[in-house]
Coordinates of C-alpha atoms in Angstrom, one line a residue:
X1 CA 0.0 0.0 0.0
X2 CA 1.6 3.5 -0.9
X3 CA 2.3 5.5 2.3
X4 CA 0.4 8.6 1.3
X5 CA -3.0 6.6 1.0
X6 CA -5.1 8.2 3.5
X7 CA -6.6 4.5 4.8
X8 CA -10.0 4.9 6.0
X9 CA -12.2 2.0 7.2
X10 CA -15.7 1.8 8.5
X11 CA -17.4 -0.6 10.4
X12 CA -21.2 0.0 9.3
X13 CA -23.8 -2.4 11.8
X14 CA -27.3 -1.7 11.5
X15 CA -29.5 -1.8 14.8
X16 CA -31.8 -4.3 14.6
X17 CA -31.0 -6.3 17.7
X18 CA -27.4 -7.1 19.8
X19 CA -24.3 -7.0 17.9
X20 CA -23.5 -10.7 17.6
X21 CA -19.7 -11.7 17.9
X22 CA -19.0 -11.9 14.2
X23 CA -19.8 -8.1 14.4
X24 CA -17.1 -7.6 16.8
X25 CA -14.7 -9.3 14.8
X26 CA -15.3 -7.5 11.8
X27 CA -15.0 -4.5 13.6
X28 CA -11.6 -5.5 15.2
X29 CA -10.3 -6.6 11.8
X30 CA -11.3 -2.6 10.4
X31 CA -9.7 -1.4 13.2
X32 CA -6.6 -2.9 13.3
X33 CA -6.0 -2.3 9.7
X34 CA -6.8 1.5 9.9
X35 CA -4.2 1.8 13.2
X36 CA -1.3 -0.1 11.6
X37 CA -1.9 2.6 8.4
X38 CA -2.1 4.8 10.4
X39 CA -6.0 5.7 9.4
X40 CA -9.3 6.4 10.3
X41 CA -11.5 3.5 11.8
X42 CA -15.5 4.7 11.1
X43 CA -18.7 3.8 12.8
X44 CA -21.5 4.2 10.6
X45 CA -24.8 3.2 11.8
X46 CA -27.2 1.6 8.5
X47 CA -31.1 2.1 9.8
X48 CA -32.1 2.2 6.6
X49 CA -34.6 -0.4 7.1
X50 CA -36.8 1.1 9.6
X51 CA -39.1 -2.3 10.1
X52 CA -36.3 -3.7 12.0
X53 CA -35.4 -0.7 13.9
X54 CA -34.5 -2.1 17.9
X55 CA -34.5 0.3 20.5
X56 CA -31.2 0.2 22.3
X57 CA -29.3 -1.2 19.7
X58 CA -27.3 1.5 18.5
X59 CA -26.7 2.1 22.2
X60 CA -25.4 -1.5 22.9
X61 CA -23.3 -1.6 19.4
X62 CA -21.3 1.6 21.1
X63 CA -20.7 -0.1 24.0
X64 CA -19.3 -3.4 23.3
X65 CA -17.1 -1.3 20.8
X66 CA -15.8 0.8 23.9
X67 CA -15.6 -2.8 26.0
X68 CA -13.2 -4.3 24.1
X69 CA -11.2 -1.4 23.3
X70 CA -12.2 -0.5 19.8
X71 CA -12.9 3.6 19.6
X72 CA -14.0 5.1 16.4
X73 CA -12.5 8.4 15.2
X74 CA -15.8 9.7 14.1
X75 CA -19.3 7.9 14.7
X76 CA -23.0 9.2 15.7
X77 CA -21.1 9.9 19.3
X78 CA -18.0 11.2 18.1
X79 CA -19.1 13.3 15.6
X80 CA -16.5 14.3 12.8
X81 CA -15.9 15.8 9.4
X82 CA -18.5 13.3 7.3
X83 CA -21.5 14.1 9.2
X84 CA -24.1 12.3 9.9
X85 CA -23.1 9.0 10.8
X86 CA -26.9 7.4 10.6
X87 CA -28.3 6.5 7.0
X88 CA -31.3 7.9 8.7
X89 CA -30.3 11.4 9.3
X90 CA -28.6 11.1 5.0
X91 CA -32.6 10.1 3.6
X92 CA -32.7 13.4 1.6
X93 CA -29.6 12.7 -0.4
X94 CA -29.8 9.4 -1.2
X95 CA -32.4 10.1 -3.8
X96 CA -30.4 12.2 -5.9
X97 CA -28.0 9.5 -6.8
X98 CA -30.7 7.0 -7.6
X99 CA -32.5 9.5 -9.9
X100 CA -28.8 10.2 -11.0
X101 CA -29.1 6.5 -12.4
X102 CA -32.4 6.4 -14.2
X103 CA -31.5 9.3 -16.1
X104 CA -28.6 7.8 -17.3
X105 CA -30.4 4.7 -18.1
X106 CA -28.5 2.4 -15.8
X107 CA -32.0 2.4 -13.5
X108 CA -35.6 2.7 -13.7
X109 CA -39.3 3.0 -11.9
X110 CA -41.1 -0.1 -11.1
X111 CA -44.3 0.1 -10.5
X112 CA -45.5 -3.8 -9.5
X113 CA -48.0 -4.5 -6.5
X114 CA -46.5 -6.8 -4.1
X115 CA -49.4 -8.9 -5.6
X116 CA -47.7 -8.7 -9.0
X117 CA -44.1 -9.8 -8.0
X118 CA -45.7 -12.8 -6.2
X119 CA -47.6 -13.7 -9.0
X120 CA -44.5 -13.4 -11.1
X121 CA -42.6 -15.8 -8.7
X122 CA -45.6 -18.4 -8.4
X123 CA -45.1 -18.6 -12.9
X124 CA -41.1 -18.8 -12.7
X125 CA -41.9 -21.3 -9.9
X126 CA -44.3 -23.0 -11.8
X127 CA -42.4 -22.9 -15.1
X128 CA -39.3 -24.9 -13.2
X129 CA -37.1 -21.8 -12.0
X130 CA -35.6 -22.6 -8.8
X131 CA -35.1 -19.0 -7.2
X132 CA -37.4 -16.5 -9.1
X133 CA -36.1 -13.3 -9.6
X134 CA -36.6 -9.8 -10.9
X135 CA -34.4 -8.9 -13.6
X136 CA -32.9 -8.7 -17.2
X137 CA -35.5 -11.5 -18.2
X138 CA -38.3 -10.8 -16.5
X139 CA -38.4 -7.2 -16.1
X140 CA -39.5 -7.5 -19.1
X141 CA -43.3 -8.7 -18.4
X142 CA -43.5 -6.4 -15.3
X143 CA -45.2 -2.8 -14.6
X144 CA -41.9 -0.6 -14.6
X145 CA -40.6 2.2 -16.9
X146 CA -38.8 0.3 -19.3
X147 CA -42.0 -1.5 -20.7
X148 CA -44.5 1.1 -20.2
X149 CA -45.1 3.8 -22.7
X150 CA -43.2 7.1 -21.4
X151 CA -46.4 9.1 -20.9
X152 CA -47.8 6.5 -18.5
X153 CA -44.7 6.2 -16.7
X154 CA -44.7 10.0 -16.1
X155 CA -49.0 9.9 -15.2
X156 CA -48.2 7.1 -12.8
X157 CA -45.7 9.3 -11.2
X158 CA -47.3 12.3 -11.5
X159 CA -50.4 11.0 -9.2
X160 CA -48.3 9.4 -6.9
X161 CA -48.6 5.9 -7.7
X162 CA -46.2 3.9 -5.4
X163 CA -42.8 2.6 -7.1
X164 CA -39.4 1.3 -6.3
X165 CA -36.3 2.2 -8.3
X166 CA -34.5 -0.9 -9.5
X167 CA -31.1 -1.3 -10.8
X168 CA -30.9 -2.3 -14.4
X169 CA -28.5 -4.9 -14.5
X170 CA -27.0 -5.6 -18.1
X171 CA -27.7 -8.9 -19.5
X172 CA -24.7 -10.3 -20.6
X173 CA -21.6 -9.2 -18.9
X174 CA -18.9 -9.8 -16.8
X175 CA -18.3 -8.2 -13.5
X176 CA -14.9 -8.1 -12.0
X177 CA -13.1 -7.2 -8.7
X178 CA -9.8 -7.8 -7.2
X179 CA -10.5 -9.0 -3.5
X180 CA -7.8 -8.5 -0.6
X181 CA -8.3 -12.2 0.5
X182 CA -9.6 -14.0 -2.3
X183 CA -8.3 -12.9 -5.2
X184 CA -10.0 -12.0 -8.3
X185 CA -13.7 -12.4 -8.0
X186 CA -15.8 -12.9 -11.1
X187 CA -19.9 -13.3 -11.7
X188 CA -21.5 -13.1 -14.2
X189 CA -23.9 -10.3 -14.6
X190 CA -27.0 -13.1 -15.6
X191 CA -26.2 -14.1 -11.6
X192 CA -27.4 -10.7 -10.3
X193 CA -30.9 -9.7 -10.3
X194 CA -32.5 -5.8 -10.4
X195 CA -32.1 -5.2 -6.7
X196 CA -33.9 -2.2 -5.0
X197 CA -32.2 0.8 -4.8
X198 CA -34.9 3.4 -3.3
X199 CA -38.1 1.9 -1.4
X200 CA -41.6 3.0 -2.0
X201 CA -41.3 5.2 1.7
X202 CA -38.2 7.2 0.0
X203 CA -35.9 5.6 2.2
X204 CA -32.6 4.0 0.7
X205 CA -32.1 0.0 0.3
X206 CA -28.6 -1.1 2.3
X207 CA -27.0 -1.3 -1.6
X208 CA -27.3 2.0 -2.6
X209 CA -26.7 4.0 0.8
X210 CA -23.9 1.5 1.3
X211 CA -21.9 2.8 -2.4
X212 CA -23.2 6.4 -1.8
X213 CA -22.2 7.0 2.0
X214 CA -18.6 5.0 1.1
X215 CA -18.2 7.6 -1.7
X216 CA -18.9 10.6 0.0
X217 CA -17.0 9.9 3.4
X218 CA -14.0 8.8 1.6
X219 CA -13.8 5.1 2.1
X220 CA -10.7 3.2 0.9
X221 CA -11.0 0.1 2.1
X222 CA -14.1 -1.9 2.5
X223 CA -13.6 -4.8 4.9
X224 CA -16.9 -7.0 6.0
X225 CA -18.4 -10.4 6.0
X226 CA -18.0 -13.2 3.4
X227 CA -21.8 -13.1 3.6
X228 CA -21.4 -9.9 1.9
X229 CA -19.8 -11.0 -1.4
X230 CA -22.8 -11.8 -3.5
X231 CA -23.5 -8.1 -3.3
X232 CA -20.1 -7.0 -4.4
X233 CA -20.4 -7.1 -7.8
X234 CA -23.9 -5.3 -7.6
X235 CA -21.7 -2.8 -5.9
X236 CA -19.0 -2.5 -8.1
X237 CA -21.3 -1.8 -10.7
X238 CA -23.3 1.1 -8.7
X239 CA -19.8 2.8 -8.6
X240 CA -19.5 2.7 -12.5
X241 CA -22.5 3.7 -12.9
X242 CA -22.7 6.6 -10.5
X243 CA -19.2 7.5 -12.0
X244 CA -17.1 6.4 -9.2
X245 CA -15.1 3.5 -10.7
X246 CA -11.9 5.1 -9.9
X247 CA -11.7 6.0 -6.3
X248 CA -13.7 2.8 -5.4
X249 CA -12.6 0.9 -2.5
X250 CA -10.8 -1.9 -1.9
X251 CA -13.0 -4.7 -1.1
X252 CA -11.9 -7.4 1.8
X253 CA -14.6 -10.1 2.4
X254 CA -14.0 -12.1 5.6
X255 CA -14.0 -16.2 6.1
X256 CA -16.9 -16.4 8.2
X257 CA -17.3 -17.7 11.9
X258 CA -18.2 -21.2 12.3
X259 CA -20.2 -23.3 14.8
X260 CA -17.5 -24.9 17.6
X261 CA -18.5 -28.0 15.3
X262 CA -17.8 -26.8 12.1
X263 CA -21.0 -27.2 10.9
X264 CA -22.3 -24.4 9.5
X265 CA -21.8 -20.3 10.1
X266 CA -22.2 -19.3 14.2
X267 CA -25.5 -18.0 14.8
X268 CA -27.0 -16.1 17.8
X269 CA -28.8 -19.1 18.8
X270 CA -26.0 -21.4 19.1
X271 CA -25.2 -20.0 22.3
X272 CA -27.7 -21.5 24.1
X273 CA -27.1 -24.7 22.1
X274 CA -23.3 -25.3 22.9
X275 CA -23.9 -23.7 26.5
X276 CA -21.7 -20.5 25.6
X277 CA -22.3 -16.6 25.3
X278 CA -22.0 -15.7 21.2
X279 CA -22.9 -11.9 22.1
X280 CA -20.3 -9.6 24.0
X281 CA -22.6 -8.0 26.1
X282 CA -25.9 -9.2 27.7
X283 CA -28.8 -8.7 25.4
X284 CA -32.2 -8.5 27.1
X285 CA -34.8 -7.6 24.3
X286 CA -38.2 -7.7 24.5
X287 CA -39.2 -11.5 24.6
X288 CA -37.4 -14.3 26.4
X289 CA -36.3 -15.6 23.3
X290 CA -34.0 -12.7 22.2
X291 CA -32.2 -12.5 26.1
X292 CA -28.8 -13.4 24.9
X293 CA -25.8 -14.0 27.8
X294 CA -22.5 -12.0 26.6
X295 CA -19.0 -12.5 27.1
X296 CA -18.4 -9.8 29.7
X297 CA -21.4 -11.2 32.1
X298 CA -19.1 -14.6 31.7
X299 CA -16.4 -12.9 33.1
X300 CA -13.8 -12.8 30.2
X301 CA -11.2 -10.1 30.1
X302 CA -12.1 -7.6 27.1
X303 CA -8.3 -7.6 26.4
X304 CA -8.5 -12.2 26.0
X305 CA -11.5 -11.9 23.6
X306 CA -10.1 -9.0 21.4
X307 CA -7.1 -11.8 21.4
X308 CA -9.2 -14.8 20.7
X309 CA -11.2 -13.1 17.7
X310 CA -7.7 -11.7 16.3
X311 CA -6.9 -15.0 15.5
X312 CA -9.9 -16.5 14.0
X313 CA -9.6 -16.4 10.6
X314 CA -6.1 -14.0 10.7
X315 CA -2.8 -16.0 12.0
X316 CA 0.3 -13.8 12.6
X317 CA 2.9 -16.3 10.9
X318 CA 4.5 -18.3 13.7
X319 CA 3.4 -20.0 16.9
X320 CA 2.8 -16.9 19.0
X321 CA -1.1 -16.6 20.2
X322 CA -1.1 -13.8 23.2
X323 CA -0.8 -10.4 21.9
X324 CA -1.8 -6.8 23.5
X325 CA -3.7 -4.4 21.1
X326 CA -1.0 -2.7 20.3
X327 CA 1.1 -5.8 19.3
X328 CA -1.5 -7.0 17.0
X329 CA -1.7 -3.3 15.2
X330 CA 1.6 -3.8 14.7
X331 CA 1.4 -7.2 13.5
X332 CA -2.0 -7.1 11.7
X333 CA -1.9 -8.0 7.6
X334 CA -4.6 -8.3 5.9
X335 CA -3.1 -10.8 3.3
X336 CA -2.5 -13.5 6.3
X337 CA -6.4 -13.2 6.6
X338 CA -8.0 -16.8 5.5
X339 CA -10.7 -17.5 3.1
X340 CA -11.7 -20.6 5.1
X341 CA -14.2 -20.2 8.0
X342 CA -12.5 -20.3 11.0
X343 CA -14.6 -22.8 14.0
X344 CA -15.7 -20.7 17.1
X345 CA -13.4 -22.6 19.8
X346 CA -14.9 -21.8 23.2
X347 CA -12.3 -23.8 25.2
X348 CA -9.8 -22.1 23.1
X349 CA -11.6 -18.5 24.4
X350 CA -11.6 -19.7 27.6
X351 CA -8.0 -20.5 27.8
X352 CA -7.0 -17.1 26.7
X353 CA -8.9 -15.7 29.3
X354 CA -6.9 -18.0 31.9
X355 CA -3.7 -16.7 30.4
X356 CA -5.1 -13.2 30.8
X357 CA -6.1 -13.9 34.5
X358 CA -2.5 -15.3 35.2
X359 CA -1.1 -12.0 34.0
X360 CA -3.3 -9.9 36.3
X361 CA -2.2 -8.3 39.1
X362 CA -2.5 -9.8 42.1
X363 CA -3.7 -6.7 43.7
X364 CA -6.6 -6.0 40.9
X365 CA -7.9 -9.5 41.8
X366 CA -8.1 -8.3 45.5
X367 CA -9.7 -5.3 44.5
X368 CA -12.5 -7.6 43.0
X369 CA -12.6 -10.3 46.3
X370 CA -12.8 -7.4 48.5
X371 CA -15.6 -5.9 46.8
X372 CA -17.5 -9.1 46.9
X373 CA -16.8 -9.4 50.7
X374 CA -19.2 -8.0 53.4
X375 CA -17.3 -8.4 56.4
X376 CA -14.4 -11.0 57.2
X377 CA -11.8 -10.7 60.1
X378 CA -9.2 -13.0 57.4
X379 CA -9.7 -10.6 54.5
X380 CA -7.2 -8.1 55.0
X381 CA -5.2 -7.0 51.2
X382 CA -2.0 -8.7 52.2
X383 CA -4.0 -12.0 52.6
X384 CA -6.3 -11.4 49.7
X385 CA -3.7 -10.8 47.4
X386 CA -1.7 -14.2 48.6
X387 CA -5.3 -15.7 47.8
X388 CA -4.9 -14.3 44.0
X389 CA -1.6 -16.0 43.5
X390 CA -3.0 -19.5 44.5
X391 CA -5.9 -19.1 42.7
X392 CA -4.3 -18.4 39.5
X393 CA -3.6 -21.8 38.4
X394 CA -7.2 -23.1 38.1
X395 CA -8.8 -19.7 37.6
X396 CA -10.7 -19.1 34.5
X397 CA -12.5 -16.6 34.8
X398 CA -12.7 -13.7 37.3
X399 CA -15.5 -15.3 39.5
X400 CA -13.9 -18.4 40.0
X401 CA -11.5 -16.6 42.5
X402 CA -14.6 -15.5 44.3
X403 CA -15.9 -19.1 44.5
X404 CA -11.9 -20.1 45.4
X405 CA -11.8 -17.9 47.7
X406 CA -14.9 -19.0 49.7
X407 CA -13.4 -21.2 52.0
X408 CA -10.4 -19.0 52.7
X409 CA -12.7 -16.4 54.1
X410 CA -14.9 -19.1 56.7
X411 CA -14.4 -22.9 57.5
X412 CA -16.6 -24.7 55.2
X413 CA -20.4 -25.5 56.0
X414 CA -20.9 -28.7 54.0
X415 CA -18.1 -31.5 53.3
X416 CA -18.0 -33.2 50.7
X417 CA -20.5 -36.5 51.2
X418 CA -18.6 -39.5 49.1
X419 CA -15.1 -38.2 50.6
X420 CA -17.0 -38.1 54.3
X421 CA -18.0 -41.9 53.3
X422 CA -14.5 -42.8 52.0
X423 CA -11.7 -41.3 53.5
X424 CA -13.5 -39.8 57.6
X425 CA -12.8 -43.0 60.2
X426 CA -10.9 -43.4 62.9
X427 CA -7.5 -43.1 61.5
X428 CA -8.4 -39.9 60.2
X429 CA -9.2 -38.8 63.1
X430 CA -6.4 -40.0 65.1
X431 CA -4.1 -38.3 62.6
X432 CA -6.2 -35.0 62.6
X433 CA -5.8 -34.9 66.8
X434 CA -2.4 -35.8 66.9
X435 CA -1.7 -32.4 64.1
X436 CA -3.7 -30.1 66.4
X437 CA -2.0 -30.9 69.4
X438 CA 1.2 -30.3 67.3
X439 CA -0.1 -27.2 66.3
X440 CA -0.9 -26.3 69.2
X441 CA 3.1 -26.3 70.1
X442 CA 4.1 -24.8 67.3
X443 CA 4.7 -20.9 66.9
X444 CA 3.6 -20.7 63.2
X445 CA 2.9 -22.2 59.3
X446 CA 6.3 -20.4 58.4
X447 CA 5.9 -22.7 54.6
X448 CA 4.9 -25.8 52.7
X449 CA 8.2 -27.8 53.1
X450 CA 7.9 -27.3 57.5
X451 CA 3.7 -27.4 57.4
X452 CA 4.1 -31.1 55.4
X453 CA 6.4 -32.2 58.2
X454 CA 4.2 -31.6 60.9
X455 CA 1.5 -33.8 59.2
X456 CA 3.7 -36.3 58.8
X457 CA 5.2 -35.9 62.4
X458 CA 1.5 -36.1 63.2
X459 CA 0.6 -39.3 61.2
X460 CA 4.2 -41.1 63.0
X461 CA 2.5 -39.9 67.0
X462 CA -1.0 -41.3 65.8
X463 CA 0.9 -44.5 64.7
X464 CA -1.2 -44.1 61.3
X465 CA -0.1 -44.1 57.9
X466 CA 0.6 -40.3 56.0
X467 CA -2.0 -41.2 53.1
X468 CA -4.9 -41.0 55.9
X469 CA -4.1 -37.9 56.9
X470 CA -3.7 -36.2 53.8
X471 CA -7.4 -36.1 52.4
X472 CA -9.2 -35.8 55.6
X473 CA -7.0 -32.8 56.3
X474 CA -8.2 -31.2 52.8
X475 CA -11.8 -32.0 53.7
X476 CA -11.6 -30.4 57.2
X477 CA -9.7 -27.0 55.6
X478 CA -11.7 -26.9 52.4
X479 CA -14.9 -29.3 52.4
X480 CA -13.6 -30.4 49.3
X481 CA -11.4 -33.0 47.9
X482 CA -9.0 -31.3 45.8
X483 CA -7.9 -27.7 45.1
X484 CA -4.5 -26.0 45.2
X485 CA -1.4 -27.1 46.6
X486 CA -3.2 -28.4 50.6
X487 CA 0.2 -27.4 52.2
X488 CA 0.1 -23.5 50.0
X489 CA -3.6 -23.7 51.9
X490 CA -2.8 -24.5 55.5
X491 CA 0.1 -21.9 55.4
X492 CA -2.2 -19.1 54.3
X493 CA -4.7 -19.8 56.5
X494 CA -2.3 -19.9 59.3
X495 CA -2.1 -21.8 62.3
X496 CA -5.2 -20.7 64.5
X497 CA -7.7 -21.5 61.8
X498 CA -6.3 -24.6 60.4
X499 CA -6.7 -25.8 64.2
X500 CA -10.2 -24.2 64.2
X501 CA -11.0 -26.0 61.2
X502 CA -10.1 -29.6 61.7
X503 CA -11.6 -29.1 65.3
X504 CA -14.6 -28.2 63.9
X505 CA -14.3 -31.1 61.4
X506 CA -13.7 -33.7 63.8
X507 CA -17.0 -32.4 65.9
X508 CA -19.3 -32.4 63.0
X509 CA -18.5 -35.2 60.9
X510 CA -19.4 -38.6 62.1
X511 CA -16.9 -41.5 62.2
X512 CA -18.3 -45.0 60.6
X513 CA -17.4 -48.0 61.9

């Protein structure tokens, strides 16, 4: 790319409900191409279609932007040079361009009831023809300006009969366009039917606003979807036609996001089918079937999803997979971008936010425990922060060192039943007794290595053998039977609870013969 190209990208969502995950990504992939050009990243809101207008949306698309990290340099919010940022707030001008085109003959009125066109599909139905359509063929037996004598055209219009502008598609051509990712792309204009440009309530269709609003805020580079490529050629000929062929944009199309299967592209409802959030941010709408879980509510790191959606689809050339924002602006090319669809790992999402959570300071993750604490006499920062480092290992996500941390903050108030059965007799207990009375001569839990040889010391006075000790011990500090390191445990809860624990232990659980 030559270094005085102005690069600027857009990211163009339209509100109609939550912005699913996919949307994220493709926003992330505009943005990092902008930064490491150092170029423009755009948020352009399409509500051209105002049937599927959802309240809030526009509102939630801004703030999972801002969650993982991802700030526009102009938007509805932001403002900037290419005012207004809502198709909405453009209706006036988008007409212009589409009258533009019938006068140069590349579009025209269409006048057909919606009674008409589904009569027309019911014969091309009828007549064999798999997916009906309204074009080079067919346009020909329909109500619209090219088949209706110029003086009814201009009657119809004059008393206000409803129409749609369509775009007239030549019959027999080739359309062209050099892709970022996939290379030349080439249809045939016989594929492409005489799509809508201007609906009967004035208001643009996606197509047309999409070319016109690119064009007039200086888009260079037009990165989105693989679901988008179909339209691309339609596209590419609403720029010749509008006269725009040279300072078109560079298209990108992205591999899409599969199901963690494989099976098929990731949709909104696979969430609650593979038990995962697909949204990042909860989405509550109006019925229970569009409430959505998101990935902040599941406690992942902004900064580990920003990482995990970098790399789907996009690999950086070598074996690294954690990178800051900043490294993967640096490190960001478009060309290493797939055309394969890339399968929605969750475990894989997951373990980035473990890696995340191990890099963490320790004193952010007290912050969090002590803002989840009421009132504990053990919670001071120097012991909640000690708490973070063991919990790192098995932590995934930032409420599972709440849940660790539980029974670090109050003896446990259930045991676990099948250890109970197994491992709680009389050996256990004779073990236990012998450690407390140890304990009991013992200064402190100064570490691991001198808590471990009290328990065994223990085990040798209660003429038992080490292995009974061991998981009763873990059952009496934790009520569970495994967790960290049992001697990291004993030593942060010190000496005075471990003894209050195992007394407590040895009153409440009952030994069977």
């Amino acid at each position: 790319m030559s270094k005085d190209t102005n690069v600027r990208v857009r990211f163009a969502p339209s509100p109609t409900g939550a912005l699913h995950i996919g949307g994220v990504r493709t926003a992330l992939f505009n943005y990092l191409f902008a930064k490491k050009h150092g170029g423009e990243f755009i948020v352009r809101i399409e509500d051209t279609d105002q049937t599927r207008f959802v309240e809030g949306a526009e509102e939630y698309i801004m703030e999972a932007l801002e969650w993982v990290g991802i700030s526009p340099t102009e938007s509805p919010k932001h403002g900037g040079e290419y005012a207004p940022y809502r198709q909405s707030e453009r209706k006036d001008m988008y007409k212009d361009y589409a009258m533009q085109l019938v006068e140069k003959g590349h579009a025209y009125y269409a006048f057909d009831t919606s009674e008409e066109l589904e009569a027309m599909k019911e014969r091309l139905k009828n007549a064999g023809v798999a997916s009906p359509q309204y074009n080079s063929i067919t346009r020909t037996q329909m109500r619209n300006s090219l088949t209706l004598p110029e003086d009814e055209t201009k009657k119809l219009l004059e008393n206000g009969t409803p129409y749609v502008i369509r775009l007239k598609i030549p019959r027999k051509e080739e359309v062209r366009l050099n892709d970022m990712i996939r290379s030349w792309v080439v249809v045939h204009s016989s594929a492409i039917d005489d799509k809508v440009l201007l609906k009967s309530d004035g208001m643009p269709t996606y197509h047309l606003a999409n070319v016109v609003d690119d064009h007039l805020m200086k888009i260079t580079h037009v990165i989105r979807g693989e679901e988008w490529l179909p339209s691309a050629p339609l596209h590419v000929l609403l720029y010749r036609y509008l006269g725009w062929e040279d300072t078109m944009p560079r298209f990108a199309h992205l591999p899409l996001i599969l199901k963690p299967d494989g099976n098929g592209k990731l949709s909104k409802r696979d969430g609650a089918k593979f038990g995962m959030p697909v949204f990042p941010l909860e989405w509550n709408g109006n019925g229970i079937e569009d409430k959505f879980e998101g990935f902040r509510e599941w406690g992942f790191e902004s900064a580990a999803v920003v990482n995990f959606l970098a790399l789907l689809g996009w690999n950086p050339g070598n074996n690294e997979e954690i990178f800051s924002m900043e490294e993967l602006i640096e490190k960001f090319d478009i060309a290493r971008v797939n055309k394969a669809g890339a399968r929605f790992d969750f475990d894989k999402a997951k373990w980035f936010n473990q890696q995340y959570l191990r890099n963490k300071p320790n004193s952010e993750i007290a912050d969090y425990l002590a803002s989840m604490i009421v009132s504990n006499s053990l919670a001071d920062r120097t012991y909640l922060e000690k708490l973070a480092e063991m919990l790192k290992e098995r932590a995934v996500f930032l409420s599972d060192f709440w849940e660790g941390s539980k029974v670090f903050l109050q003896a446990p108030s259930e045991y676990d039943e099948q250890l109970v059965a197994k491992k709680w007799n009389a050996d256990a207990v004779k073990g236990l007794s012998a450690l407390v009375e140890i304990l009991k001569n013992t200064d402190s839990l100064e570490d691991e290595t001198q808590t471990k040889q009290l328990v065994n010391d223990a085990a040798k006075n209660a003429g038992v053998k080490m292995g009974a000790v061991m998981l009763p011990l873990r059952l009496s500090l934790t009520g569970a039977g495994s967790g960290p390191d049992l001697m990291e445990i004993a030593v942060l809860l010190g000496k005075e609870e471990v003894i209050h624990r195992i007394e407590k232990a040895i009153d409440e659980l009952e030994v069977k013969a």
